Coordinates of C-alpha atoms in Angstrom, one line a residue:
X42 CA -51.9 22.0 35.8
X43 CA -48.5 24.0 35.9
X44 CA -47.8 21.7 39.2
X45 CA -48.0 18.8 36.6
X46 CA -46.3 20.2 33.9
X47 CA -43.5 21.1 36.3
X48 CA -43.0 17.6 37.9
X49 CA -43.4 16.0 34.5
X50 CA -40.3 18.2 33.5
X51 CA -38.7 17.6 36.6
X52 CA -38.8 13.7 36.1
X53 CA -37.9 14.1 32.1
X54 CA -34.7 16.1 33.1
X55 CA -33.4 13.2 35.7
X56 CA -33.9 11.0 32.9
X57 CA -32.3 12.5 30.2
X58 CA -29.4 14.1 31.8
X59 CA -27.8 10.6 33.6
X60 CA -27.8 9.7 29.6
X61 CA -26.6 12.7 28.6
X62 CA -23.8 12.4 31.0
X63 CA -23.5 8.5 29.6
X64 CA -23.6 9.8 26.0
X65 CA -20.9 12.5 26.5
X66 CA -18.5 10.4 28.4
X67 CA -18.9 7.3 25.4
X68 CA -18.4 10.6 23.2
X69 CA -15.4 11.6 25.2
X70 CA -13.8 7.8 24.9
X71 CA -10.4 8.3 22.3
X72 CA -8.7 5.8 21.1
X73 CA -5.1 6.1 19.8
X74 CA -4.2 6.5 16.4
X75 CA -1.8 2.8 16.5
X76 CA -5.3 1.6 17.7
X77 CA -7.5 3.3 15.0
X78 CA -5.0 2.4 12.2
X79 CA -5.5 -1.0 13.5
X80 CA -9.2 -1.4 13.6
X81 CA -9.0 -0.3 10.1
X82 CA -6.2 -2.6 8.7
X83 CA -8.7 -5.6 10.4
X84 CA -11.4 -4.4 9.2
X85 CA -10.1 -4.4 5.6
X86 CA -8.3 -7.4 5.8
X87 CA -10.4 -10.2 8.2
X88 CA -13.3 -10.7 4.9
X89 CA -10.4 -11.5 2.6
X90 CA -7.6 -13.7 4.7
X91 CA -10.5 -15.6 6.9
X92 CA -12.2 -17.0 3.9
X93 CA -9.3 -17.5 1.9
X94 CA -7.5 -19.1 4.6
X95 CA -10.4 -21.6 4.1
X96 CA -10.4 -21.8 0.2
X97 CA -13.9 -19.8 0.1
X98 CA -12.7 -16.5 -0.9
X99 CA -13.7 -16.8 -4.8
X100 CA -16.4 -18.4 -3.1
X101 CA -18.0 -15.8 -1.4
X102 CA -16.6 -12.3 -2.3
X103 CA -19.2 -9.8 -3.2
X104 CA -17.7 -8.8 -6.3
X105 CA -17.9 -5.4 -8.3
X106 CA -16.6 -4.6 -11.7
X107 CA -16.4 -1.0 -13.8
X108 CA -19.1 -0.3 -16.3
X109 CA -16.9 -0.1 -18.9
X110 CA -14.5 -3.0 -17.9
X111 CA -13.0 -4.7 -20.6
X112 CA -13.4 -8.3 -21.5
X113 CA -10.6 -9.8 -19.7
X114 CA -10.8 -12.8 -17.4
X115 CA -12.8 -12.0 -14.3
X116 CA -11.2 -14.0 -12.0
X117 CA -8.6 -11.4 -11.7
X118 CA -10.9 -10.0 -9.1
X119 CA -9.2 -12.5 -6.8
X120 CA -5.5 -12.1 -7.4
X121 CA -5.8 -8.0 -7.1
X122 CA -7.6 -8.4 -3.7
X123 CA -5.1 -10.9 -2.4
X124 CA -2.0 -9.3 -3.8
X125 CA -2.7 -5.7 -2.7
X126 CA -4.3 -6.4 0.3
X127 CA -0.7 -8.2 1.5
X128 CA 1.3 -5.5 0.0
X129 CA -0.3 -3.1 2.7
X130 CA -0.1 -5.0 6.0
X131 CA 2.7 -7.2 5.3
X132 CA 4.9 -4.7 7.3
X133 CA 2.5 -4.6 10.2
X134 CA 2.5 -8.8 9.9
X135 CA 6.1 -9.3 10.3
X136 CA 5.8 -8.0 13.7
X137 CA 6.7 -10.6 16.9
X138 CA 3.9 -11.7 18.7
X139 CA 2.5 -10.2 22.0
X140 CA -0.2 -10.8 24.3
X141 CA -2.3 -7.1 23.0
X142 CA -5.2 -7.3 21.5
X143 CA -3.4 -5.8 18.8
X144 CA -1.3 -8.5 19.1
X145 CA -3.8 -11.5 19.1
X146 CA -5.6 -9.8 15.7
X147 CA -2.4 -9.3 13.9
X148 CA -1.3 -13.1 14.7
X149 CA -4.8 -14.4 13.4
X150 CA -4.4 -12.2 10.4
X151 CA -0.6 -13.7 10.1
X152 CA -2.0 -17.1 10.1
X153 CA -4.9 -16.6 7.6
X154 CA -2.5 -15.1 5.2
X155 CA 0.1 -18.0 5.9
X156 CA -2.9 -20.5 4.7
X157 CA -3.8 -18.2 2.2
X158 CA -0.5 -18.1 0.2
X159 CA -0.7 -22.1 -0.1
X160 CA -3.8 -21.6 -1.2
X161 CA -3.3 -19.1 -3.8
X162 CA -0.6 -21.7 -6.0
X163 CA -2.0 -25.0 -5.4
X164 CA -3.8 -26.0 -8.2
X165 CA -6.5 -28.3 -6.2
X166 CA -7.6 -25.5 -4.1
X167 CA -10.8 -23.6 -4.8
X168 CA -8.5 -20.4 -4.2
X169 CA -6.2 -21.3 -6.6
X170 CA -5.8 -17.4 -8.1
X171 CA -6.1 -17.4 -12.1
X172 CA -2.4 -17.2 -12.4
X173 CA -1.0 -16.7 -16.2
X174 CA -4.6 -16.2 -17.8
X175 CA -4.1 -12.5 -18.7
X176 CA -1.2 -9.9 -19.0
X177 CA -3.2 -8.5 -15.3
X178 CA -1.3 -11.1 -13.8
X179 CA 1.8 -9.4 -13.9
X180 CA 0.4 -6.4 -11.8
X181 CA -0.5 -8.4 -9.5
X182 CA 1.8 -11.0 -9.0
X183 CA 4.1 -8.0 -8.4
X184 CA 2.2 -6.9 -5.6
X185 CA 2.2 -10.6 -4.0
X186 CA 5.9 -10.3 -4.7
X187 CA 6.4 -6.9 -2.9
X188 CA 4.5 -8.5 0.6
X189 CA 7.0 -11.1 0.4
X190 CA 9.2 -8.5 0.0
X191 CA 7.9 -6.4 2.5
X192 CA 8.1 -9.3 5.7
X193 CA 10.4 -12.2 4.0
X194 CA 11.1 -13.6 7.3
X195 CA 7.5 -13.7 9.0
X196 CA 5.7 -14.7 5.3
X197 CA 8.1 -16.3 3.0
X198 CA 10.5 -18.1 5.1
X199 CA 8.0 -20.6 6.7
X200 CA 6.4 -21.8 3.8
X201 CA 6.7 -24.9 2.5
X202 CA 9.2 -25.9 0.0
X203 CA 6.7 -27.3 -2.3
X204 CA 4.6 -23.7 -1.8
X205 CA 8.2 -21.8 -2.4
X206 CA 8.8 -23.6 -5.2
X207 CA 5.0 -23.1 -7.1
X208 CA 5.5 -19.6 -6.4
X209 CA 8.9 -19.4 -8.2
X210 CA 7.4 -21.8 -11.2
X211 CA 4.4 -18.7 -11.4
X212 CA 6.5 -15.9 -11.4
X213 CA 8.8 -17.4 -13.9
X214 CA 6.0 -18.3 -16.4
X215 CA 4.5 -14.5 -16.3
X216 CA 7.7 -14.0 -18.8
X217 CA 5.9 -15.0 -21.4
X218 CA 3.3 -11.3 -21.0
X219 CA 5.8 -8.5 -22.6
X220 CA 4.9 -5.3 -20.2
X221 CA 3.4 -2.2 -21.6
X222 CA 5.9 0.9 -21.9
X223 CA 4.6 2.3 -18.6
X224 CA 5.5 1.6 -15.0
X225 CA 4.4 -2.0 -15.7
X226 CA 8.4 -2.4 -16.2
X227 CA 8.2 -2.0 -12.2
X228 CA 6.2 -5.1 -12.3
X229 CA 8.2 -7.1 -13.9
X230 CA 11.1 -6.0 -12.3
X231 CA 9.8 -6.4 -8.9
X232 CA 9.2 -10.4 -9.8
X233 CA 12.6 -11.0 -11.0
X234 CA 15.0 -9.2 -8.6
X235 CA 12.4 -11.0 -5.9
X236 CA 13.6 -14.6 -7.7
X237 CA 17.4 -13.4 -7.6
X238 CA 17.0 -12.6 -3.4
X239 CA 14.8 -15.7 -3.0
X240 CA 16.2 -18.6 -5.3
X241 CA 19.1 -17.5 -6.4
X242 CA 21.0 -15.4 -9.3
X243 CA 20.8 -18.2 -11.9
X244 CA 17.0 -18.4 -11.7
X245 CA 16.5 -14.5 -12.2
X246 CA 16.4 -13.0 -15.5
X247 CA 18.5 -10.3 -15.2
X248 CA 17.0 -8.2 -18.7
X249 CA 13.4 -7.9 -16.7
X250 CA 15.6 -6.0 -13.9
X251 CA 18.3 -3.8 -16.0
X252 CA 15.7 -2.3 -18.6
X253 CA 13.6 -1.3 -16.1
X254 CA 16.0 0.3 -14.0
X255 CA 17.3 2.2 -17.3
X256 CA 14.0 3.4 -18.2
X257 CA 12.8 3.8 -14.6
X258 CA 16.1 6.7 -15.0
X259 CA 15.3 7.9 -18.2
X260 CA 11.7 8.9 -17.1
X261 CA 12.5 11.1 -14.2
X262 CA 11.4 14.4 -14.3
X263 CA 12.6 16.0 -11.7
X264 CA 11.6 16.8 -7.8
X265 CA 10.3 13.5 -7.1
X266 CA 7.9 13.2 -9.7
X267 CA 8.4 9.9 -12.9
X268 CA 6.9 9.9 -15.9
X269 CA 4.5 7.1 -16.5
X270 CA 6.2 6.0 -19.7
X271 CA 7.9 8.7 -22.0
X272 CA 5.7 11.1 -21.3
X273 CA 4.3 13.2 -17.9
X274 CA 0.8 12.7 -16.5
X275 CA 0.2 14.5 -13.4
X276 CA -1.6 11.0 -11.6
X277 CA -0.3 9.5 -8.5
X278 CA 1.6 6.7 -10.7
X279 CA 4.8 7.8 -8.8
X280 CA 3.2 6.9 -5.5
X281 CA 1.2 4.0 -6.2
X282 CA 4.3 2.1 -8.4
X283 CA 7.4 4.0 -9.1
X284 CA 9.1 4.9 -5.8
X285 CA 7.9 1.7 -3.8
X286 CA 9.2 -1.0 -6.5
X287 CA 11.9 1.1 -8.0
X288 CA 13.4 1.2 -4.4
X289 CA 12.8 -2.6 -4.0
X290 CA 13.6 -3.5 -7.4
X291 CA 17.1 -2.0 -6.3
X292 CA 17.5 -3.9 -2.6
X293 CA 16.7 -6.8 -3.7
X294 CA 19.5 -7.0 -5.8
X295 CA 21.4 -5.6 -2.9
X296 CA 20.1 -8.6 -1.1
X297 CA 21.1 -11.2 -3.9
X298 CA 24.9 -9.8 -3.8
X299 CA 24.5 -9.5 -7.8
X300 CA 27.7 -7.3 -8.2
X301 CA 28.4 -9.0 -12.2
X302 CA 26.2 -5.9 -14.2
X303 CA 26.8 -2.8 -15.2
X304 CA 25.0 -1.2 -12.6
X305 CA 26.3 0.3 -8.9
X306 CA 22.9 -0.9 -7.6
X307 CA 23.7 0.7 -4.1
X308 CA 24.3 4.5 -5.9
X309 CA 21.1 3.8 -7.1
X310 CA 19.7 3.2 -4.8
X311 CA 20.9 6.2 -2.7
X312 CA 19.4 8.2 -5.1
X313 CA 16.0 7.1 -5.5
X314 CA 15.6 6.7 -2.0
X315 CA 16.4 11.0 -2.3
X316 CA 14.1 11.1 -4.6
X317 CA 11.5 9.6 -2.3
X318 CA 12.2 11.7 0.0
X319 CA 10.8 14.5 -1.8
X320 CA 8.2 13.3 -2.6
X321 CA 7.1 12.7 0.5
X322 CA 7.5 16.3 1.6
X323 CA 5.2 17.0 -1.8
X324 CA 2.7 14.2 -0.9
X325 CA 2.8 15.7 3.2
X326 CA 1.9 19.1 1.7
X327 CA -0.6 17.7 -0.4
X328 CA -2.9 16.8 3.1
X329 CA -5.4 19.7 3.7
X330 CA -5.9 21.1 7.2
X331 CA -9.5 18.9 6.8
X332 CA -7.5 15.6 5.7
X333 CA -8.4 15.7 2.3
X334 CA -5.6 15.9 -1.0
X335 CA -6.2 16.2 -4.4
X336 CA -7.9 13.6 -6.7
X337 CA -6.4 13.7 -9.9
X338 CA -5.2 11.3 -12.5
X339 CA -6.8 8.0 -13.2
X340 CA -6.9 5.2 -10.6
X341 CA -8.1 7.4 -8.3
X342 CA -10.1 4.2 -6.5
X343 CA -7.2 2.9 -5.2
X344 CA -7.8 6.0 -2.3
X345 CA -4.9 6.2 0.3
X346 CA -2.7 4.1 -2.2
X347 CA -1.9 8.0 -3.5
X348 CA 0.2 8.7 -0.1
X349 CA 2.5 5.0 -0.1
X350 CA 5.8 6.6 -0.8
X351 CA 4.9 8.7 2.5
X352 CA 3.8 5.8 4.3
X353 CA 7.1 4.4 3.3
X354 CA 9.6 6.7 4.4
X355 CA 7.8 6.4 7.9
X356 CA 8.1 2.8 7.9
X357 CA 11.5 2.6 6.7
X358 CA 12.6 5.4 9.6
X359 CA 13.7 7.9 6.0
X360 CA 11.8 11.0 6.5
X361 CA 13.4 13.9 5.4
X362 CA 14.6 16.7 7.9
X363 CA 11.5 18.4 6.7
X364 CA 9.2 16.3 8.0
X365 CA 8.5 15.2 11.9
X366 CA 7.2 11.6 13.1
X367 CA 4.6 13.6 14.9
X368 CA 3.2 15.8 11.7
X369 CA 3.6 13.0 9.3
X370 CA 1.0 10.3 11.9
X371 CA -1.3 12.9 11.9
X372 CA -1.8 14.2 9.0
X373 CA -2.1 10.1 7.6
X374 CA -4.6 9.6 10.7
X375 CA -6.8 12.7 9.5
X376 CA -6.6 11.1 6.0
X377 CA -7.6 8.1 6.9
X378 CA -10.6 9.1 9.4
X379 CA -11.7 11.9 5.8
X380 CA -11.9 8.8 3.7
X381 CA -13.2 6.1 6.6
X382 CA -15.9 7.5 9.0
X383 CA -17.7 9.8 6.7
X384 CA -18.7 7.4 3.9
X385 CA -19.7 3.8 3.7
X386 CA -16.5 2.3 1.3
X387 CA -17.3 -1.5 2.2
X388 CA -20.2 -3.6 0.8
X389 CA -22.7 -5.5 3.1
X390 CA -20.2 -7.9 2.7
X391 CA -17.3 -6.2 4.4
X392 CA -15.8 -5.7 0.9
X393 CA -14.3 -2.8 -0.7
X394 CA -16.5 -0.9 -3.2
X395 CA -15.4 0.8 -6.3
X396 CA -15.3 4.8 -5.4
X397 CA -12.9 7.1 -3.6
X398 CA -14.8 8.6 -0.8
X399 CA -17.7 6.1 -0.3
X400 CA -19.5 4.2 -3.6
X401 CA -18.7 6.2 -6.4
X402 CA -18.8 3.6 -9.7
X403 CA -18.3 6.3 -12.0
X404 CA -15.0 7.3 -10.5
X405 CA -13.8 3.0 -12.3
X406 CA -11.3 2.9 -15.1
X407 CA -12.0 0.6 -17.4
X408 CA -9.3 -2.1 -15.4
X409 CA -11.4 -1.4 -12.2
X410 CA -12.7 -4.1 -9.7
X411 CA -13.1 -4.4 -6.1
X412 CA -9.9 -6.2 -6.0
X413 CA -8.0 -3.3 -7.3
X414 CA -8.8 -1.1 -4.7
X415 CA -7.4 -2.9 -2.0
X416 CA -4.2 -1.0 -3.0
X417 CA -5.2 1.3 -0.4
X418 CA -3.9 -0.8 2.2
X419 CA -0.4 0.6 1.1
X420 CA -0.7 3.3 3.6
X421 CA -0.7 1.2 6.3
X422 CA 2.8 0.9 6.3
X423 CA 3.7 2.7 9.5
X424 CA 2.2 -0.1 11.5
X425 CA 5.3 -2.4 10.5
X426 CA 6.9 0.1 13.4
X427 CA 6.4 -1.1 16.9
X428 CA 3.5 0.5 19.1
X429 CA 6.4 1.9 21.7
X430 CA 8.1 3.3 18.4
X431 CA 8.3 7.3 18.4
X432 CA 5.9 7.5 15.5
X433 CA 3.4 6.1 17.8
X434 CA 4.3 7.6 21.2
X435 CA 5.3 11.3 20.0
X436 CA 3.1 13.8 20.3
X437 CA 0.8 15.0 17.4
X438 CA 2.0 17.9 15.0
X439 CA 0.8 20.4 12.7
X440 CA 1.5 19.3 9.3
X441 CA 2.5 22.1 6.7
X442 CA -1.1 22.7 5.0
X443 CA -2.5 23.5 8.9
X444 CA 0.7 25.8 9.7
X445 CA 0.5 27.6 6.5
X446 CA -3.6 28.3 6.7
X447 CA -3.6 28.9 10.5
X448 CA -0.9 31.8 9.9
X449 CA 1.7 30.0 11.9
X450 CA 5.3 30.0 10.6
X451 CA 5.9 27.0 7.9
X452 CA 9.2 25.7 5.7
X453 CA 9.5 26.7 2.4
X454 CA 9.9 24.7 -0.6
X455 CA 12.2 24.3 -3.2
X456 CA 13.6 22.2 -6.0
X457 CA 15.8 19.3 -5.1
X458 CA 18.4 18.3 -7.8
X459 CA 19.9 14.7 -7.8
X460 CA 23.2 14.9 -6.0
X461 CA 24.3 11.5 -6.8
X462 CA 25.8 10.6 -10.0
X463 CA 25.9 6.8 -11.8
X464 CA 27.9 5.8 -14.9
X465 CA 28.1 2.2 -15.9
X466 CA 30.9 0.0 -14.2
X467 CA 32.4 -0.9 -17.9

C-alpha cells in the first residue's frame, strides 16, 4: 500500500511541478511600464472611439448615472465621455506612426477619434453629442477643446473645413450659458482663446479670456494650490481644471499673437507654469509607498484625473529640480496598477463605472455619470513622450513618500512665493 501511495506521489509531483515551472515563468513575464500605460489607455478608450467612429456610441454605451443626479438632459453622458476621454490621450495620439504594436493601436485609436470628431457636430449623425442643451455643455466642450489643444496638428488640422467650421459655430453658441463663479471661468476660457489660435482674433471673444485670467489671479492662494471660486476647498479642483487650462488658456493666446490687451500673457504664463511646478512636487508627495494618495474633496470619481498637473509637467519636459523622470514614472505606474488591477472599474461593457477604486456609486455627486469619469485619462499624459524618451528608458526611482518611510535620506519642503511680477501694459 505505501508502494502505491509513493508512486501515486511520485507521478502527482512530475505533473504539478512542469506547471509549476510554467506558472512561475508566465508569473515571472514583466512588461514595461510605456507598455502597461498603454494597455490601459486602449483599454479605456477602444469601447468609446470604435463605436463612435461608427455613430453607435449613444447607441450602445452601458450608461450609469448618480442617485441623486439632477434633472438635466441625459444625453450629456455622451459629450463627457467623448470630451474627456480625448483630453487624456490626445498627447499620446499626436505621435508619428510606427510599425509597434504600440504603434498600430494608437493609429487605430487616431482614426476612430478622427471619425469620431465628424461625428460629434454633424447633425445627421446618430452621434451627434447634445451640444447647447444644458449649461454642462460648457464643461465639456472645454475638454473637447483642450484635445484639440493638446495635438492640433495630428487632430484638428486634418479635419474637414466643413467639420472645423461646425465646431467653431458650437463653441461660439455655448456664449449664451453665463459660467458659475468657480473654475467654470477655465471653461469658458479654454473655448475662446482655442477660437483666437484656431480661427482667428476677430472670431474670439476676448471678455471670456481676460476675466478669467483676472480671477484665475485673484484666487491663488499660495504654494500651488487656487481657490475654487472666492473661497478655499481642499479638493483636487487645482489638478483636474486650474493649472491645465489656466496654462492653456495662456499659450493659446501666445499662439494667436494677441499682443492688443492689457495683459503680458507670456509673464503669465511663466508664472503659472511655477506655480505648477509646485504642485507637482505636492501631488508627487502625495503618492504613498503602496500607490495610493488621498481622496478628498468632491469629484473624487474622476480617480487619476487628481494627479494631471503631474502628468503634465512630465509631458511638457517641466519637472521641477525636485523631481526625477525616473521617481515621477513610477510612482504614476504604482498609481495606476493601485486603482487598475485590484478592482473591477469597467462595466461588462468595457465602460467606466461610477466609483474610485472599483464600483463605488455612493462615492457620485449629484453631476455624476459614467461619462464624467473618463477624466481620468488625464494622467495619461506622459505617453505623448516618445517610447525611446528618458521618461521611459530611465531607470525607476524612489519617489519621496518611499524615501521618507524606508528611512532613506529625502528633500525637504518649503513654501514657494511667486517670483514673477505682472502689472497691466496701460
Amino acid at each position: 500500500m505505501r508502494k502505491i501511495l509513493n508512486s501515486t506521489l511520485v507521478i502527482m509531483l512530475a505533473v504539478m511541478l512542469p506547471l509549476s515551472a510554467a506558472a512561475k515563468k508566465k508569473q515571472e513575464k514583466v512588461i514595461s511600464d510605456r507598455e502597461y500605460w498603454c494597455q490601459q489607455a486602449y483599454k479605456m478608450a477602444q469601447p468609446v472611439l470604435e463605436n463612435m467612429a461608427k455613430g453607435e456610441l449613444q447607441k450602445n454605451m452601458k450608461t450609469e448615472f448618480s442617485p441623486s443626479f439632477d434633472n438635466r438632459n441625459r444625453k450629456v453622458v455622451y459629450m463627457e465621455t467623448f470630451g474627456r476621454l480625448m483630453a487624456g490621450i490626445a498627447p499620446w495620439l499626436a505621435l508619428p506612426d510606427d510599425d509597434t504594436a504600440e504603434g498600430k493601436q494608437r493609429k487605430q485609436l487616431r482614426e476612430w477619434a478622427l471619425a469620431s470628431y465628424k461625428h460629434s457636430v454633424d447633425p445627421e449623425s446618430p452621434d451627434y453629442l447634445c451640444w447647447g442643451v444644458s449649461g454642462q455643455n460648457l464643461v465639456d466642450a472645454a475638454y473637447i477643446a483642450e484635445s484639440f489643444i493638446r495635438a492640433y496638428d495630428a487632430l484638428w488640422v486634418p479635419l474637414d473645413n466643413v467639420t472645423k467650421e461646425r465646431y467653431i459655430k458650437e463653441f461660439k453658441m455655448l456664449r449664451k450659458y453665463e459660467p458659475p463663479y468657480t473654475n467654470w471661468f477655465l471653461f469658458s476660457s479654454t473655448i475662446e482663446s482655442f477660437i483666437a489660435k484656431a480661427a482667428g482674433l476677430k472670431e474670439y471673444d476676448d471678455f471670456r479670456v481676460m476675466m478669467p485670467i483676472r480671477k484665475t489671479e485673484e484666487w491663488y492662494v499660495g504654494d500651488g494650490w487656487y481657490a475654487d471660486g472666492p473661497v478655499f476647498a481642499f479638493d483636487y479642483y487645482s489638478s483636474y481644471v486650474f493649472h491645465a487650462m489656466y496654462l492653456e488658456t495662456l499659450q493659446n493666446m501666445i499662439d494667436a499673437k494677441q499682443n492688443g490687451t492689457r495683459l503680458e500673457y507670456k509673464k503669465y504664463y511663466d508664472r503659472a507654469l511655477k506655480r505648477a511646478q509646485k504642485f507637482a512636487i505636492i501631488l508627487e508627495r502625495f503618492i504613498s509607498p503602496e500607490g495610493t494618495f488621498p481622496v478628498i474633496g468632491r469629484s473624487t470619481p474622476y480617480r487619476l484625473a487628481a494627479l494631471q498637473p503631474l502628468a503634465l509637467m512630465a509631458w511638457y519636459q517641466k519637472l521641477p529640480k525636485e523631481l526625477s523622470n525616473g521617481q515621477v514614472r513610477a510612482a504614476l505606474t504604482k498609481s495606476m496598477h493601485r486603482m487598475f488591477d485590484i478592482q473591477n472599474n469597467y462595466n461588462d461593457a468595457g465602460y467606466l463605472t461610477i466609483g474610485f477604486c472599483g464600483h463605488q456609486p455612493e462615492a457620485a455627486d449629484w453631476y455624476t455619470n459614467n461619462g464624467s469619469l473618463y477624466m481620468t485619462s488625464l494622467s495619461f499624459m506622459p505617453l505623448g513622450l516618445p517610447a525611446d524618451h528618458d521618461f521611459w528608458t530611465c531607470e525607476a526611482q524612489p519617489w519621496t513618500q518611499v524615501k521618507a518611510w524606508g528611512g532613506q535620506p529625502f528633500p525637504k519642503d518649503h513654501r514657494w512665493a511667486d517670483d514673477i511680477q505682472t502689472k497691466d501694459k496701460w
